[in-house]
């Protein structure tokens, strides 16, 4: 089994489209960091505009990735 790395997580998150559909969250610069602590992965995502109303959708997409 391959070891999970920050780069692997970033590559997976590059598949997550921003809710407006313009681009993925990594290309937009929203991914600020990835932390891996044994079996727990934390990501720091900073969105460039207010996302009330679509926040749950974005969170679900990130968790799914």
Tab-separated table of N, CA, C and O in Angstrom:
chain	number	residue	atom	x	y	z
A	1	UNK	N	0.847	-1.183	0.000
A	1	UNK	CA	0.000	0.000	0.000
A	1	UNK	C	0.888	1.242	0.000
A	1	UNK	O	1.791	1.358	0.820
A	2	UNK	N	0.638	2.201	-0.918
A	2	UNK	CA	1.472	3.401	-0.959
A	2	UNK	C	1.240	4.281	0.272
A	2	UNK	O	0.153	4.310	0.839
A	3	UNK	N	2.287	4.970	0.657
A	3	UNK	CA	2.204	5.899	1.784
A	3	UNK	C	1.521	7.177	1.310
A	3	UNK	O	1.866	7.723	0.256
A	4	UNK	N	0.560	7.651	2.081
A	4	UNK	CA	-0.157	8.873	1.750
A	4	UNK	C	0.756	10.071	2.006
A	4	UNK	O	1.325	10.209	3.079
A	5	UNK	N	0.900	10.915	0.997
A	5	UNK	CA	1.740	12.101	1.112
A	5	UNK	C	0.909	13.354	0.859
A	5	UNK	O	-0.212	13.275	0.336
A	6	UNK	N	1.483	14.502	1.188
A	6	UNK	CA	0.807	15.766	0.932
A	6	UNK	C	0.559	15.949	-0.565
A	6	UNK	O	-0.480	16.470	-0.966
A	7	UNK	N	1.501	15.506	-1.385
A	7	UNK	CA	1.344	15.645	-2.833
A	7	UNK	C	0.191	14.789	-3.358
A	7	UNK	O	-0.573	15.226	-4.218
A	8	UNK	N	0.046	13.596	-2.821
A	8	UNK	CA	-1.066	12.733	-3.232
A	8	UNK	C	-2.393	13.391	-2.870
A	8	UNK	O	-3.324	13.412	-3.674
A	9	UNK	N	-2.480	13.950	-1.671
A	9	UNK	CA	-3.714	14.635	-1.246
A	9	UNK	C	-3.981	15.829	-2.155
A	9	UNK	O	-5.110	16.036	-2.624
A	10	UNK	N	-2.955	16.617	-2.452
A	10	UNK	CA	-3.126	17.776	-3.334
A	10	UNK	C	-3.591	17.343	-4.722
A	10	UNK	O	-4.453	17.989	-5.329
A	11	UNK	N	-3.031	16.246	-5.220
A	11	UNK	CA	-3.451	15.732	-6.532
A	11	UNK	C	-4.922	15.314	-6.522
A	11	UNK	O	-5.653	15.557	-7.485
A	12	UNK	N	-5.350	14.690	-5.435
A	12	UNK	CA	-6.763	14.305	-5.312
A	12	UNK	C	-7.661	15.535	-5.239
A	12	UNK	O	-8.727	15.578	-5.859
A	13	UNK	N	-7.222	16.541	-4.498
A	13	UNK	CA	-8.028	17.752	-4.358
A	13	UNK	C	-8.052	18.575	-5.644
A	13	UNK	O	-8.960	19.379	-5.841
A	14	UNK	N	-7.095	18.363	-6.519
A	14	UNK	CA	-7.090	19.055	-7.814
A	14	UNK	C	-8.257	18.603	-8.685
A	14	UNK	O	-8.559	19.236	-9.686
A	15	UNK	N	-8.926	17.546	-8.294
A	15	UNK	CA	-10.112	17.073	-9.014
A	15	UNK	C	-11.397	17.740	-8.521
A	15	UNK	O	-12.458	17.565	-9.120
A	16	UNK	N	-11.304	18.479	-7.411
A	16	UNK	CA	-12.483	19.133	-6.831
A	16	UNK	C	-12.687	20.485	-7.512
A	16	UNK	O	-11.838	21.374	-7.422
A	17	UNK	N	-13.808	20.616	-8.188
A	17	UNK	CA	-14.120	21.865	-8.877
A	17	UNK	C	-14.693	22.885	-7.906
A	17	UNK	O	-15.441	22.543	-6.997
A	18	UNK	N	-14.350	24.127	-8.130
A	18	UNK	CA	-14.942	25.205	-7.343
A	18	UNK	C	-16.411	25.267	-7.710
A	18	UNK	O	-16.780	24.910	-8.827
A	19	UNK	N	-17.258	25.619	-6.753
A	19	UNK	CA	-18.707	25.545	-6.980
A	19	UNK	C	-19.203	26.294	-8.214
A	19	UNK	O	-20.195	25.908	-8.815
A	20	UNK	N	-18.511	27.330	-8.632
A	20	UNK	CA	-18.907	28.056	-9.841
A	20	UNK	C	-18.475	27.351	-11.113
A	20	UNK	O	-18.864	27.742	-12.201
A	21	UNK	N	-17.648	26.309	-10.971
A	21	UNK	CA	-17.229	25.498	-12.102
A	21	UNK	C	-16.112	26.083	-12.949
A	21	UNK	O	-15.821	25.576	-14.017
A	22	UNK	N	-15.460	27.146	-12.478
A	22	UNK	CA	-14.402	27.765	-13.281
A	22	UNK	C	-13.142	26.910	-13.336
A	22	UNK	O	-12.534	26.777	-14.387
A	23	UNK	N	-12.743	26.384	-12.210
A	23	UNK	CA	-11.485	25.644	-12.147
A	23	UNK	C	-11.477	24.821	-10.873
A	23	UNK	O	-12.401	24.886	-10.064
A	24	UNK	N	-10.395	24.058	-10.671
A	24	UNK	CA	-10.302	23.261	-9.451
A	24	UNK	C	-9.725	24.105	-8.310
A	24	UNK	O	-9.104	25.148	-8.549
A	25	UNK	N	-9.947	23.655	-7.080
A	25	UNK	CA	-9.577	24.455	-5.911
A	25	UNK	C	-8.067	24.591	-5.744
A	25	UNK	O	-7.606	25.562	-5.146
A	26	UNK	N	-7.290	23.671	-6.294
A	26	UNK	CA	-5.829	23.783	-6.196
A	26	UNK	C	-5.323	24.826	-7.192
A	26	UNK	O	-4.533	25.702	-6.838
A	27	UNK	N	-5.783	24.766	-8.432
A	27	UNK	CA	-5.366	25.738	-9.447
A	27	UNK	C	-5.742	27.161	-9.063
A	27	UNK	O	-5.031	28.109	-9.396
A	28	UNK	N	-6.855	27.296	-8.344
A	28	UNK	CA	-7.294	28.617	-7.903
A	28	UNK	C	-6.474	29.134	-6.716
A	28	UNK	O	-6.619	30.285	-6.330
A	29	UNK	N	-5.633	28.285	-6.144
A	29	UNK	CA	-4.800	28.709	-5.014
A	29	UNK	C	-5.513	28.644	-3.682
A	29	UNK	O	-5.053	29.218	-2.699
A	30	UNK	N	-6.633	27.953	-3.630
A	30	UNK	CA	-7.394	27.864	-2.380
A	30	UNK	C	-6.773	26.900	-1.389
A	30	UNK	O	-6.973	27.044	-0.186
A	31	UNK	N	-6.046	25.908	-1.855
A	31	UNK	CA	-5.421	24.941	-0.955
A	31	UNK	C	-4.170	25.576	-0.355
A	31	UNK	O	-3.198	25.857	-1.055
A	32	UNK	N	-4.219	25.826	0.937
A	32	UNK	CA	-3.117	26.482	1.623
A	32	UNK	C	-2.175	25.505	2.315
A	32	UNK	O	-1.034	25.841	2.585
A	33	UNK	N	-2.687	24.316	2.618
A	33	UNK	CA	-1.831	23.345	3.275
A	33	UNK	C	-2.518	22.017	3.492
A	33	UNK	O	-3.740	21.924	3.466
A	34	UNK	N	-1.689	21.002	3.681
A	34	UNK	CA	-2.151	19.647	3.958
A	34	UNK	C	-1.345	19.126	5.131
A	34	UNK	O	-0.121	19.299	5.178
A	35	UNK	N	-2.018	18.494	6.068
A	35	UNK	CA	-1.333	17.890	7.206
A	35	UNK	C	-1.811	16.454	7.349
A	35	UNK	O	-3.013	16.192	7.340
A	36	UNK	N	-0.859	15.559	7.491
A	36	UNK	CA	-1.179	14.147	7.667
A	36	UNK	C	-0.628	13.711	9.010
A	36	UNK	O	0.565	13.859	9.278
A	37	UNK	N	-1.515	13.199	9.843
A	37	UNK	CA	-1.143	12.730	11.171
A	37	UNK	C	-1.693	11.313	11.334
A	37	UNK	O	-2.864	11.135	11.668
A	38	UNK	N	-0.857	10.344	11.025
A	38	UNK	CA	-1.224	8.926	11.032
A	38	UNK	C	-2.410	8.690	10.098
A	38	UNK	O	-2.240	8.766	8.891
A	39	UNK	N	-3.591	8.421	10.629
A	39	UNK	CA	-4.735	8.139	9.757
A	39	UNK	C	-5.681	9.333	9.603
A	39	UNK	O	-6.796	9.194	9.125
A	40	UNK	N	-5.219	10.512	9.976
A	40	UNK	CA	-6.052	11.720	9.885
A	40	UNK	C	-5.415	12.717	8.917
A	40	UNK	O	-4.224	13.005	9.016
A	41	UNK	N	-6.220	13.214	7.983
A	41	UNK	CA	-5.752	14.202	7.020
A	41	UNK	C	-6.523	15.496	7.258
A	41	UNK	O	-7.751	15.489	7.325
A	42	UNK	N	-5.788	16.596	7.374
A	42	UNK	CA	-6.405	17.910	7.524
A	42	UNK	C	-5.962	18.779	6.361
A	42	UNK	O	-4.802	18.736	5.955
A	43	UNK	N	-6.891	19.539	5.824
A	43	UNK	CA	-6.554	20.458	4.748
A	43	UNK	C	-6.981	21.871	5.138
A	43	UNK	O	-8.004	22.064	5.792
A	44	UNK	N	-6.166	22.833	4.749
A	44	UNK	CA	-6.464	24.240	4.965
A	44	UNK	C	-6.864	24.818	3.619
A	44	UNK	O	-6.048	24.892	2.697
A	45	UNK	N	-8.138	25.177	3.500
A	45	UNK	CA	-8.671	25.726	2.254
A	45	UNK	C	-9.172	27.131	2.546
A	45	UNK	O	-9.971	27.334	3.470
A	46	UNK	N	-8.696	28.075	1.769
A	46	UNK	CA	-9.115	29.471	1.916
A	46	UNK	C	-9.766	29.907	0.613
A	46	UNK	O	-9.108	30.035	-0.406
A	47	UNK	N	-11.060	30.132	0.691
A	47	UNK	CA	-11.857	30.464	-0.491
A	47	UNK	C	-11.790	31.970	-0.737
A	47	UNK	O	-11.783	32.769	0.199
A	48	UNK	N	-11.771	32.352	-2.004
A	48	UNK	CA	-11.571	33.745	-2.387
A	48	UNK	C	-12.838	34.612	-2.343
A	48	UNK	O	-12.766	35.799	-2.597
A	49	UNK	N	-13.966	34.005	-2.033
A	49	UNK	CA	-15.213	34.769	-1.978
A	49	UNK	C	-16.153	34.088	-0.987
A	49	UNK	O	-15.956	32.933	-0.621
A	50	UNK	N	-17.192	34.795	-0.518
A	50	UNK	CA	-18.138	34.189	0.420
A	50	UNK	C	-18.827	32.969	-0.199
A	50	UNK	O	-19.237	33.009	-1.362
A	51	UNK	N	-18.931	31.901	0.584
A	51	UNK	CA	-19.512	30.662	0.034
A	51	UNK	C	-20.723	30.186	0.832
A	51	UNK	O	-21.093	29.023	0.737
A	52	UNK	N	-21.309	31.071	1.591
A	52	UNK	CA	-22.514	30.668	2.322
A	52	UNK	C	-23.532	30.131	1.334
A	52	UNK	O	-23.711	30.672	0.253
A	53	UNK	N	-24.144	29.031	1.669
A	53	UNK	CA	-25.123	28.410	0.794
A	53	UNK	C	-24.543	27.276	-0.036
A	53	UNK	O	-25.270	26.395	-0.466
A	54	UNK	N	-23.241	27.308	-0.273
A	54	UNK	CA	-22.592	26.230	-1.028
A	54	UNK	C	-21.452	25.601	-0.224
A	54	UNK	O	-20.774	24.714	-0.707
A	55	UNK	N	-21.282	26.077	1.004
A	55	UNK	CA	-20.192	25.577	1.849
A	55	UNK	C	-20.292	24.071	2.054
A	55	UNK	O	-19.314	23.349	1.920
A	56	UNK	N	-21.473	23.585	2.370
A	56	UNK	CA	-21.659	22.153	2.632
A	56	UNK	C	-21.307	21.318	1.402
A	56	UNK	O	-20.691	20.256	1.522
A	57	UNK	N	-21.653	21.813	0.226
A	57	UNK	CA	-21.323	21.116	-1.018
A	57	UNK	C	-19.807	21.047	-1.219
A	57	UNK	O	-19.263	19.995	-1.565
A	58	UNK	N	-19.124	22.144	-0.969
A	58	UNK	CA	-17.672	22.178	-1.126
A	58	UNK	C	-16.995	21.255	-0.117
A	58	UNK	O	-16.103	20.484	-0.460
A	59	UNK	N	-17.443	21.299	1.128
A	59	UNK	CA	-16.885	20.421	2.163
A	59	UNK	C	-17.096	18.960	1.792
A	59	UNK	O	-16.180	18.128	1.900
A	60	UNK	N	-18.279	18.613	1.337
A	60	UNK	CA	-18.569	17.226	0.946
A	60	UNK	C	-17.679	16.792	-0.212
A	60	UNK	O	-17.194	15.654	-0.235
A	61	UNK	N	-17.439	17.662	-1.165
A	61	UNK	CA	-16.583	17.348	-2.299
A	61	UNK	C	-15.141	17.104	-1.846
A	61	UNK	O	-14.473	16.191	-2.328
A	62	UNK	N	-14.674	17.913	-0.937
A	62	UNK	CA	-13.306	17.764	-0.404
A	62	UNK	C	-13.191	16.464	0.383
A	62	UNK	O	-12.249	15.708	0.206
A	63	UNK	N	-14.166	16.185	1.234
A	63	UNK	CA	-14.133	14.946	2.017
A	63	UNK	C	-14.201	13.725	1.122
A	63	UNK	O	-13.541	12.721	1.373
A	64	UNK	N	-14.980	13.799	0.065
A	64	UNK	CA	-15.112	12.682	-0.851
A	64	UNK	C	-13.802	12.386	-1.586
A	64	UNK	O	-13.442	11.236	-1.809
A	65	UNK	N	-13.094	13.461	-1.950
A	65	UNK	CA	-11.809	13.302	-2.656
A	65	UNK	C	-10.819	12.585	-1.744
A	65	UNK	O	-10.045	11.766	-2.171
